[in-house]
Structure formats: C-alpha cells, structure tokens
Backbone as JSON, one array per atom type, in Angstrom:
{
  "sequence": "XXXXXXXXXXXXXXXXXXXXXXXXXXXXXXXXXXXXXXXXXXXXXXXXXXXXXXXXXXXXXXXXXXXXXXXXXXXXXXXXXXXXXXXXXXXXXXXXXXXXXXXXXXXXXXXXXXXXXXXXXXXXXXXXXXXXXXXXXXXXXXXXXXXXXXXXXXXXXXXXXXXXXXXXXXXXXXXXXXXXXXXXXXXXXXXXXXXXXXXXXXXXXXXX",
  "N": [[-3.57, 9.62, -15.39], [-0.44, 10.05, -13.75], [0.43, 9.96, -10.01], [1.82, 12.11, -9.08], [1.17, 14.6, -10.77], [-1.8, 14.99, -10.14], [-1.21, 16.36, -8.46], [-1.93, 19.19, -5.97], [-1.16, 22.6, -7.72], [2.6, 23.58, -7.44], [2.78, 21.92, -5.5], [4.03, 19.86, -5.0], [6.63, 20.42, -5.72], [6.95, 22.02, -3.48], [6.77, 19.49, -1.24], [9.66, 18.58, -2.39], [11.65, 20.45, -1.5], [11.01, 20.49, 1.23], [11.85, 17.94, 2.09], [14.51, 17.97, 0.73], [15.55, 20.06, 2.72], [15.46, 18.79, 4.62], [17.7, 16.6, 4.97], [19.7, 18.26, 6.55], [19.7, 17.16, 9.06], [19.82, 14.59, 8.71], [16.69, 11.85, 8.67], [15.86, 9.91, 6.75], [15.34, 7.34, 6.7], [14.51, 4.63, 9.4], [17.1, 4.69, 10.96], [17.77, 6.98, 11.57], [20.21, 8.25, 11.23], [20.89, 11.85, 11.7], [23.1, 13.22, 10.79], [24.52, 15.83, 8.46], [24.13, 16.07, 5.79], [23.74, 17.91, 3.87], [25.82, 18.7, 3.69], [27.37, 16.92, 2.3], [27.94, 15.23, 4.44], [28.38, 12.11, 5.83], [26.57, 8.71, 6.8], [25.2, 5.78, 8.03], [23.87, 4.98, 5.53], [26.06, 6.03, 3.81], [25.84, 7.6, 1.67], [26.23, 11.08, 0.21], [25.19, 13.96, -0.01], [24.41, 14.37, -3.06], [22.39, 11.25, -4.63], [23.75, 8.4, -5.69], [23.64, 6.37, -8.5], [23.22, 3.86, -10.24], [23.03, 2.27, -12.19], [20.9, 2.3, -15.47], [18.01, 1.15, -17.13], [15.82, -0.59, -18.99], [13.84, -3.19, -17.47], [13.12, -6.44, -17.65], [12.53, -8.18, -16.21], [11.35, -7.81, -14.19], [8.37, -8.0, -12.76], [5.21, -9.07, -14.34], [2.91, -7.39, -14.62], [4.78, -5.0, -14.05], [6.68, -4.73, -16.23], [5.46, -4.96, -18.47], [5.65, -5.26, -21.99], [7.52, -3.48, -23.04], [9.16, -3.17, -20.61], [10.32, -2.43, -17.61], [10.87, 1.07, -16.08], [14.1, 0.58, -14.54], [15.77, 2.24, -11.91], [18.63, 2.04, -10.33], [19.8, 2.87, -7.13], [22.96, 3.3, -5.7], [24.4, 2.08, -2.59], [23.04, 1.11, 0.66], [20.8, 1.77, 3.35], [20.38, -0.71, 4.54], [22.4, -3.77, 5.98], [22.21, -6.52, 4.54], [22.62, -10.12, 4.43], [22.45, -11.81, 2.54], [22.19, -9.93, 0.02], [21.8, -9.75, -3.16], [22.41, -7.7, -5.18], [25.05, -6.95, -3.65], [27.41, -5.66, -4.87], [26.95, -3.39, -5.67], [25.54, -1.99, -3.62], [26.85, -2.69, -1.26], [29.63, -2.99, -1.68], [31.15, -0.79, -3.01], [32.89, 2.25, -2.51], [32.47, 4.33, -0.02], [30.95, 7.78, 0.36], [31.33, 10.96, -1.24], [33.74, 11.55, -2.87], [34.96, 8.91, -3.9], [32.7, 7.64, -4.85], [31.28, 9.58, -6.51], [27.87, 11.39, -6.91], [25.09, 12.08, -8.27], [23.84, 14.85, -9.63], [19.95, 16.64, -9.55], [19.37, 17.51, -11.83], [20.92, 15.59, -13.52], [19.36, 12.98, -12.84], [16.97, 13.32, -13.49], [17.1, 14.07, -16.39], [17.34, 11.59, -16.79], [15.13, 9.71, -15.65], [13.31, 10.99, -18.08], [14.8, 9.79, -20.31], [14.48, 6.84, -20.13], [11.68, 7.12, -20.62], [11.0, 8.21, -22.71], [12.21, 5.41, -23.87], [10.29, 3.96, -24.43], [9.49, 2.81, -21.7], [7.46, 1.64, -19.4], [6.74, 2.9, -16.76], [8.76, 4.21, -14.4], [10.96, 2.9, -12.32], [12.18, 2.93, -9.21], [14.92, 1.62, -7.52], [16.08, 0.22, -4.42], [15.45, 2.98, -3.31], [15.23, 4.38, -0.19], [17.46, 6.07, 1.16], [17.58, 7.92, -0.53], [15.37, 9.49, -0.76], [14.89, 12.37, -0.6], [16.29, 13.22, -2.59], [15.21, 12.29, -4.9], [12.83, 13.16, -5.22], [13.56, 15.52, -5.97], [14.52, 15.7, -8.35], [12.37, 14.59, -9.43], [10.52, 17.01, -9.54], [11.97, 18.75, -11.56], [11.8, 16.63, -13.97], [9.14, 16.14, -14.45], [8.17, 18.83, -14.74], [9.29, 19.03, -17.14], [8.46, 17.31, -19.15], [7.78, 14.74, -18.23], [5.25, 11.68, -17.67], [4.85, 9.26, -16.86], [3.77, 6.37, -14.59], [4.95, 5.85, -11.03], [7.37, 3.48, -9.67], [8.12, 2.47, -6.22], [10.59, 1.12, -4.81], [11.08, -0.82, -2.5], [13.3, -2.03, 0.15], [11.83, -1.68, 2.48], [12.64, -0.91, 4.81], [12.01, 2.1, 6.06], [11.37, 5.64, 6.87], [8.81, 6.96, 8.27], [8.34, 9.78, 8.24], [9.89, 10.08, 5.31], [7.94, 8.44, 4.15], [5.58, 9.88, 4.25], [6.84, 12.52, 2.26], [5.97, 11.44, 0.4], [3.38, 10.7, -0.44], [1.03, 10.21, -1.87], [2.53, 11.1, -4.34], [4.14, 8.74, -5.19], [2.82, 5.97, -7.4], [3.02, 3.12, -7.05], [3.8, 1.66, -4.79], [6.24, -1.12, -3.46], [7.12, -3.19, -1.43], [10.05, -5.07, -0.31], [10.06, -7.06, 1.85], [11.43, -8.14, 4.17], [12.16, -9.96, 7.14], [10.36, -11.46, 10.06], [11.52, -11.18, 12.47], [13.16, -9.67, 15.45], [15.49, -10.76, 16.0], [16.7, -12.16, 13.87], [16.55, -10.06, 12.54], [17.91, -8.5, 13.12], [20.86, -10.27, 12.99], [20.87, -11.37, 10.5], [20.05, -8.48, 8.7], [21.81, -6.49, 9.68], [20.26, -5.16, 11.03], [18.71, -4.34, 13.72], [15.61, -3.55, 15.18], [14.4, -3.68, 12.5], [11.68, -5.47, 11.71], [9.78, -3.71, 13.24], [9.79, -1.22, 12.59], [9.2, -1.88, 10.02], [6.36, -2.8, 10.46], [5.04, -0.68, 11.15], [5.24, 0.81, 8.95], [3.38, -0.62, 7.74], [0.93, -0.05, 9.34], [0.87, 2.78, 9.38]],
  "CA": [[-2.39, 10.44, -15.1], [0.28, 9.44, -12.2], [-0.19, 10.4, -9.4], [2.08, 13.51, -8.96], [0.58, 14.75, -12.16], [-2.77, 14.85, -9.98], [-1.27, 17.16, -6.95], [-2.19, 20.47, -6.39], [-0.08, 23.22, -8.21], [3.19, 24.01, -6.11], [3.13, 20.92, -4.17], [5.5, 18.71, -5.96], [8.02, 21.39, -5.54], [6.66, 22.03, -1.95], [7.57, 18.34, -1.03], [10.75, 18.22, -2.37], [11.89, 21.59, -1.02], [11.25, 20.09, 1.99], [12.78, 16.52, 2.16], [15.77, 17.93, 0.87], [16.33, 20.8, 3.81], [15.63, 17.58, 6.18], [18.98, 16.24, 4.79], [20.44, 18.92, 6.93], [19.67, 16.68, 10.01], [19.11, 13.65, 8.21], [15.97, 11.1, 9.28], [15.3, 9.47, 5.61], [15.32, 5.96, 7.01], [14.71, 4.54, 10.63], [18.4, 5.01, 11.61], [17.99, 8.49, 12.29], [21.57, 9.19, 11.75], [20.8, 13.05, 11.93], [24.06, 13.71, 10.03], [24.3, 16.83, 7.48], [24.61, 15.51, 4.46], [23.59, 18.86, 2.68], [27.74, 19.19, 3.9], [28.55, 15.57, 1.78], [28.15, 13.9, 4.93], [27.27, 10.49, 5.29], [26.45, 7.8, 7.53], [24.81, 4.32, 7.67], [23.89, 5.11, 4.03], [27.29, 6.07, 2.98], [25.46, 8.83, 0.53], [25.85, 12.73, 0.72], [24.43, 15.61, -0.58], [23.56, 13.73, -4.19], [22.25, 10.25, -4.85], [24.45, 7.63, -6.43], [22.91, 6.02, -9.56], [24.5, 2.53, -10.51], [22.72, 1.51, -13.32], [19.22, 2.61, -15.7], [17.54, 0.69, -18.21], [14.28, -0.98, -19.28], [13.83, -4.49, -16.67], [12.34, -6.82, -18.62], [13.33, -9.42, -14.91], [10.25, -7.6, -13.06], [6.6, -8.42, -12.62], [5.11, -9.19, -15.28], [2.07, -5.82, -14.6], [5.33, -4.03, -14.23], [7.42, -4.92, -17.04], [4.72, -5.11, -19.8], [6.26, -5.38, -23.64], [9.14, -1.98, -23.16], [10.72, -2.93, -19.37], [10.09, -1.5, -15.93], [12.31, 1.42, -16.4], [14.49, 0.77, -13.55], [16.91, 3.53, -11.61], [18.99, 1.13, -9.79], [20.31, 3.79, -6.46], [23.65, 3.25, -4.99], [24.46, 1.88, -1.14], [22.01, 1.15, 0.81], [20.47, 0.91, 4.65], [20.93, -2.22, 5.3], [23.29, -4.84, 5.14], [21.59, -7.82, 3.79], [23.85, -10.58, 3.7], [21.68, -12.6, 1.59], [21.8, -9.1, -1.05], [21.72, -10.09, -4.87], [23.14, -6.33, -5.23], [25.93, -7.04, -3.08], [28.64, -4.86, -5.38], [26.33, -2.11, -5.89], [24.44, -1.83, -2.37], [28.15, -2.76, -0.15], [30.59, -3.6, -2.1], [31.38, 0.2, -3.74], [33.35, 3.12, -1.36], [31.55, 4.86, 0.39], [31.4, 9.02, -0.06], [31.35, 11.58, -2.84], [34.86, 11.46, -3.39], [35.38, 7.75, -4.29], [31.42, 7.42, -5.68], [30.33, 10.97, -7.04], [26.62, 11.28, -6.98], [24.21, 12.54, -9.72], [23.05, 15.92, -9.28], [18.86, 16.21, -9.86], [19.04, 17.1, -13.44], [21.03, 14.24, -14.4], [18.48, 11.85, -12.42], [15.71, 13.73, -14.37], [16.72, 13.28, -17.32], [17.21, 9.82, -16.5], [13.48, 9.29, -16.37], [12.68, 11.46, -19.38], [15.41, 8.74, -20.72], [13.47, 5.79, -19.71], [9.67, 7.16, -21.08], [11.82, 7.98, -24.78], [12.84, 4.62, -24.65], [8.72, 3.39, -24.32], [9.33, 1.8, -21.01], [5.87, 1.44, -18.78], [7.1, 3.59, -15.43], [10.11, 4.63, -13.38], [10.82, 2.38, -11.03], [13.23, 3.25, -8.29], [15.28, 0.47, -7.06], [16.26, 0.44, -3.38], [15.49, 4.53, -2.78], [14.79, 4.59, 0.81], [18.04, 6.86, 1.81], [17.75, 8.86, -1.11], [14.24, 10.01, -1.08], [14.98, 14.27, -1.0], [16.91, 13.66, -4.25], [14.45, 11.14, -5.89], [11.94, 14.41, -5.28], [13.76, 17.26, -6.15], [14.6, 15.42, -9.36], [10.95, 14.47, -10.02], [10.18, 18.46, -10.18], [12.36, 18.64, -12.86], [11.29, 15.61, -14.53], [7.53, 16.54, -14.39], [8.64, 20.28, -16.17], [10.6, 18.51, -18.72], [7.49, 16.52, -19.63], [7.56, 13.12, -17.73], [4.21, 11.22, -18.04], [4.85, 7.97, -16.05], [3.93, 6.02, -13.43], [6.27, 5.75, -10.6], [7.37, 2.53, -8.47], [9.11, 2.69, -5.11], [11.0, -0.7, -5.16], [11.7, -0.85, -1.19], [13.27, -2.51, 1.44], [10.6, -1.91, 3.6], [13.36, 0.34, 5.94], [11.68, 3.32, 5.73], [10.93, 6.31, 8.05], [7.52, 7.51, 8.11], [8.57, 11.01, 7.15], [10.1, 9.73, 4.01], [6.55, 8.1, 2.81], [4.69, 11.38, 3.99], [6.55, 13.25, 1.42], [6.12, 10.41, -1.09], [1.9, 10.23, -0.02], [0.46, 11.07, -3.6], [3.47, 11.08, -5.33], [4.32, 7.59, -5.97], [1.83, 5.73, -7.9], [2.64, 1.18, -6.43], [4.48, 1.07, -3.7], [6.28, -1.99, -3.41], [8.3, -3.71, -0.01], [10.56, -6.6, -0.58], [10.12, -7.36, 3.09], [12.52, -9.49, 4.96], [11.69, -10.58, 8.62], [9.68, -10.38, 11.34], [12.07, -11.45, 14.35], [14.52, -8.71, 15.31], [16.93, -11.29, 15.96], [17.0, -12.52, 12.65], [17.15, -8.93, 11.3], [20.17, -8.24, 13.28], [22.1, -11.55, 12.9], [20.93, -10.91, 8.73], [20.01, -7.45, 7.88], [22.52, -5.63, 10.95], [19.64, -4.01, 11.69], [17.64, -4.2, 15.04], [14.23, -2.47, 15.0], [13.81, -3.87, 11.31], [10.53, -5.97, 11.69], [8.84, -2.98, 14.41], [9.93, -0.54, 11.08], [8.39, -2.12, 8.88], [4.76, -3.03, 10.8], [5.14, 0.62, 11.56], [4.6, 1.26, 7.85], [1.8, -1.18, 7.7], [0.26, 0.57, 10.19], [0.19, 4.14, 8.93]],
  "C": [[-1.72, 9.91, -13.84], [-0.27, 10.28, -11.26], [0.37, 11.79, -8.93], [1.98, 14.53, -10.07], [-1.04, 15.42, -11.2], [-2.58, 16.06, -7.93], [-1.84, 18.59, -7.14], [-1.06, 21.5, -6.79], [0.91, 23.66, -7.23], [3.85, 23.0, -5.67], [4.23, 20.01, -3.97], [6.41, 19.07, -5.3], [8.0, 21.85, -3.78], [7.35, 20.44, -1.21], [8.93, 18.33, -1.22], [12.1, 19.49, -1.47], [11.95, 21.21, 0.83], [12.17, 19.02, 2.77], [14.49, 16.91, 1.96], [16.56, 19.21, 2.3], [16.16, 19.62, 4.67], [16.71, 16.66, 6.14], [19.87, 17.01, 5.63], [20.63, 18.16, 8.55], [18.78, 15.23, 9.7], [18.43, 12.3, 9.24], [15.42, 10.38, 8.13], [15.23, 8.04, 5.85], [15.29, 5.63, 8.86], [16.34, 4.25, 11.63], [18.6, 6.09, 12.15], [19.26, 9.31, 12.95], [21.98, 11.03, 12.06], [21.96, 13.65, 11.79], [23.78, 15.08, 9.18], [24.56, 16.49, 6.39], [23.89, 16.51, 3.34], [25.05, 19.12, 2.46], [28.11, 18.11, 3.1], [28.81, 14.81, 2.96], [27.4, 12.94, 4.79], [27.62, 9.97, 6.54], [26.25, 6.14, 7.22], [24.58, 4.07, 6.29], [25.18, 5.38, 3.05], [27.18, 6.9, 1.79], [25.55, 10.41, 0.88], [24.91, 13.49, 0.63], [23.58, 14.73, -2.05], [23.56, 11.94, -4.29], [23.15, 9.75, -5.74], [23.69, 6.65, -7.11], [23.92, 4.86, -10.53], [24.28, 2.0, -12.16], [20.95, 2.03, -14.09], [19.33, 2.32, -17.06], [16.58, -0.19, -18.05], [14.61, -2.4, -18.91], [13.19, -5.18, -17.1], [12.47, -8.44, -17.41], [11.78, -8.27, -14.33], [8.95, -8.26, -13.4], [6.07, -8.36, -13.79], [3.81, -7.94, -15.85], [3.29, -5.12, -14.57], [6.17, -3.43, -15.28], [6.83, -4.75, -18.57], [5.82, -5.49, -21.2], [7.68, -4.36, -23.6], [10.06, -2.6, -22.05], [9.85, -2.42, -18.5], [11.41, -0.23, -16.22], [13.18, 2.03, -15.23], [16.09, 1.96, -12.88], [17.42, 2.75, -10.45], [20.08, 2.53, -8.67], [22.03, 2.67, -5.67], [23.63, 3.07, -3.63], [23.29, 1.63, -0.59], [21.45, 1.42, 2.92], [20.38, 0.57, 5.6], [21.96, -2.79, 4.71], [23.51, -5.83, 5.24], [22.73, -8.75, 3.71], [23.91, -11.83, 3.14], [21.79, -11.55, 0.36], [22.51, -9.74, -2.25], [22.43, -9.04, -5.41], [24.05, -5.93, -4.33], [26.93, -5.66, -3.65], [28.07, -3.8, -5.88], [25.91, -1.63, -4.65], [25.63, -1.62, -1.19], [29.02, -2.47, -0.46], [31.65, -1.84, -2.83], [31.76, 1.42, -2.11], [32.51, 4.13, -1.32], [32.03, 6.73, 0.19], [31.48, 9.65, -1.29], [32.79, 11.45, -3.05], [35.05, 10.12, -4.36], [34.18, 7.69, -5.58], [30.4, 8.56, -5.99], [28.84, 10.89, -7.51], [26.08, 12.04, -8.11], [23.46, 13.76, -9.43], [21.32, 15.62, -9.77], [18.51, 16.39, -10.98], [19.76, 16.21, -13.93], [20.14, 13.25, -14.15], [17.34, 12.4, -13.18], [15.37, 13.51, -15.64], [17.23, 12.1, -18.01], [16.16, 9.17, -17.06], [13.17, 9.59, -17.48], [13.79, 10.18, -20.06], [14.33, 7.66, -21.36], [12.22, 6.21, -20.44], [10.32, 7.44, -22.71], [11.74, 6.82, -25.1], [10.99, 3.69, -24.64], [8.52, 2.68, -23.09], [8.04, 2.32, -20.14], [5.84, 2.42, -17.6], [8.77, 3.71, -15.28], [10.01, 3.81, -12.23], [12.45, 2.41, -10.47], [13.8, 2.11, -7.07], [16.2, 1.21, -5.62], [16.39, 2.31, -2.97], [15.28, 5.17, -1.36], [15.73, 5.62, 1.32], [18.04, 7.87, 0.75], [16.19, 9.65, -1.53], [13.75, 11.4, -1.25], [15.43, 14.41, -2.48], [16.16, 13.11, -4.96], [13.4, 12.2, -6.42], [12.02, 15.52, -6.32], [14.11, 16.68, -7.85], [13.12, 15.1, -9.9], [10.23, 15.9, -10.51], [10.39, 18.44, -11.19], [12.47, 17.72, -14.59], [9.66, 15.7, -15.33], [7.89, 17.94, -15.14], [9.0, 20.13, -17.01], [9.71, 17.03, -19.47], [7.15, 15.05, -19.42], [6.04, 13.02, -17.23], [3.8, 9.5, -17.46], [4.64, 7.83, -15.03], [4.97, 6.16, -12.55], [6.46, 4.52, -9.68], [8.47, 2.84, -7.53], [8.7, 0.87, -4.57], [11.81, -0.64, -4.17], [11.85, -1.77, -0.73], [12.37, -2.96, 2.15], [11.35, -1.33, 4.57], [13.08, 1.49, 5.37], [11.17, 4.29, 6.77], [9.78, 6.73, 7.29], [6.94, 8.96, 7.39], [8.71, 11.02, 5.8], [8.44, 9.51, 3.38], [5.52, 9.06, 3.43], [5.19, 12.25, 2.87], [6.56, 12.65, 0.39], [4.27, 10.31, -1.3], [1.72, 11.14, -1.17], [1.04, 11.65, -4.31], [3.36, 10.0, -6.01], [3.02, 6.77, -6.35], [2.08, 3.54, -7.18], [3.9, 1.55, -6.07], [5.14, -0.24, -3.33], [7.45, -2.59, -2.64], [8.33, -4.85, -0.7], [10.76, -6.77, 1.14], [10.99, -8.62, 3.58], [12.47, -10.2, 5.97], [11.11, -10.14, 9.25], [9.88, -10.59, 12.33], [13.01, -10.66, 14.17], [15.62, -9.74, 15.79], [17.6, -11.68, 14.78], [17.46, -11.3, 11.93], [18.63, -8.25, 11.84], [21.14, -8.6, 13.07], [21.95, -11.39, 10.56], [20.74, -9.73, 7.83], [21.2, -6.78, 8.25], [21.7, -4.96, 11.08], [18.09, -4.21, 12.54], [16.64, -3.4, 14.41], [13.85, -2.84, 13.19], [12.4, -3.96, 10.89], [9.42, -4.72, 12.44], [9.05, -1.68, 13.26], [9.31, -0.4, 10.36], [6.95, -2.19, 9.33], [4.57, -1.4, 11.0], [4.43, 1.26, 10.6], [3.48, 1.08, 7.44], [0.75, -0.1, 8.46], [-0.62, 2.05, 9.91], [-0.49, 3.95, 7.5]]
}
C-alpha cells in the first residue's frame, strides 16, 4: 500500500488542513515570501490560492523503475521557484504570466481527479513534476484522491528547493522522493538558478 494509505485515520486530512492555512503567510519553499496567497497572492512562485497544472499523462521519458510498461503518470505543475536558465521547461516553469487572472489554477478536485485519471489509465504512480511551491494544494487534493479510491504510489519530482516544513507535511505521505539537484557553489546558483542560499537549501534537506 503507499504510503499515505498507511497513515493513521484523520491524518491525511490533518496535514493538508494544515499546509494549506500556512499559505496564509506563505513559507512552501526557502524564499519565505510570507505573502497570502489564500488572497490569490503571489510571489517568487507567481502561484495563488490554486496550483497551475500544465500538462498530465503517462511518461514513458522517466526511469525506467518509474515508468514500467503504462508511464510514470506525470502532473507536470505550473511556474516554478527558481529560475534555471539551463530549464528544459522553460515555457511552462517562466515563460507563462504569472497570476490567476492570466493562468487560472485548478481547484483540488480537478487535481484529484487528475490522479484517479492517471491510475484508470494503468499508469505505475503519480508523479508530481516540479511541486515544491505548490505543496498545500498537492495535499488537500490527495484527501480527495485517496476518498475517491486512489491506490498509487506517489513521486515528488523536485528541485531540491524545498523548505523543511513543506517535507514535514509530506513525511509519510510521499512514497520516492526524488531531487534533480543542481549545485553546490552559491555563486553558481545565483549567476544560474537566481537563487542564493540554493546549495545550503538543499544540504539542509540532506541533513534532516
């Protein structure tokens, strides 16, 4: 069974209940823009109140444990961050206006039954492509996902910019964890991610 399948009753919904009132003084990434984005604001992420959802279907381009015979069945998130300027997801991650107005986000039952989507179509897991600023909505949609009979693994397909809070309310949720890590000189991550404190971020995570 995954691993939020294996929490105690409640808790799921306890987690996400949480993460998303901490949008009210948002800290979902080490930027700690402490914006309100339960109001639709936004910051360095350029996301509000709901996650923006670019693209979902069975990855048959991942790992070859992740992809098996169906796909990885990936949930490719809107904006991101950082800003990579090496990114492969340039016109999804930068390149798209920022705000609910321009890029209207996905409330948590459409991201829900997203996944239930994805496990119809036979793919192996849910894997959540760059989710690090949207990790209250990735939640509060997993409740409803998990009630509505989802049965999959889950991957968190990171950066590696992540606040510590974020992967406390992810600790025995997500089932493989997985950083695409980028540097470990903050000069490099400033002059290529724009973002100082990258590398001391990320060992951060190691750490805990």
């Amino acid at each position: 069974a995954p691993a939020y399948l294996r929490l105690p009753p409640g808790e799921l919904r306890a987690r996400a209940d949480r993460a998303v009132a901490s949008l009210a003084d948002c800290r979902c990434c080490p930027r700690d823009c402490r914006v309100d984005r339960l109001r639709d604001r936004w910051a360095a992420c350029k996301t509000g109140r709901h996650a923006v959802v670019t693209s979902v279907f069975p990855h048959f381009g991942e790992e070859d444990c992740l992809r098996g015979w169906n796909g990885s069945g990936t949930i490719f998130f809107g904006h991101c961050n950082l800003r990579c300027v090496f990114c492969q997801n340039f016109d999804i991650s930068q390149d798209i206006a920022p705000g609910p107005a321009a890029a209207p986000g996905s409330p948590p039952g459409v991201i829900a039954a997203m996944m239930l989507r994805l496990q119809d179509l036979g793919c192996h897991n849910v894997n959540f492509v760059t989710p690090e600023h949207v990790v209250p909505q990735v939640l509060e949609a997993l409740v409803l996902a998990a009630e509505g009979g989802l049965r999959l693994p889950l991957v968190y397909n990171t950066s590696a910019f992540d606040s510590l809070e974020s992967l406390r309310h992810l600790d025995g949720v997500v089932d493989i964890y997985m950083p695409d890590f980028k540097c470990w000189a903050d000069a490099r991550a400033k002059r290529y991610l724009k973002a100082p404190g990258y590398p001391e971020a990320a060992r951060a995570l190691d750490a805990a």
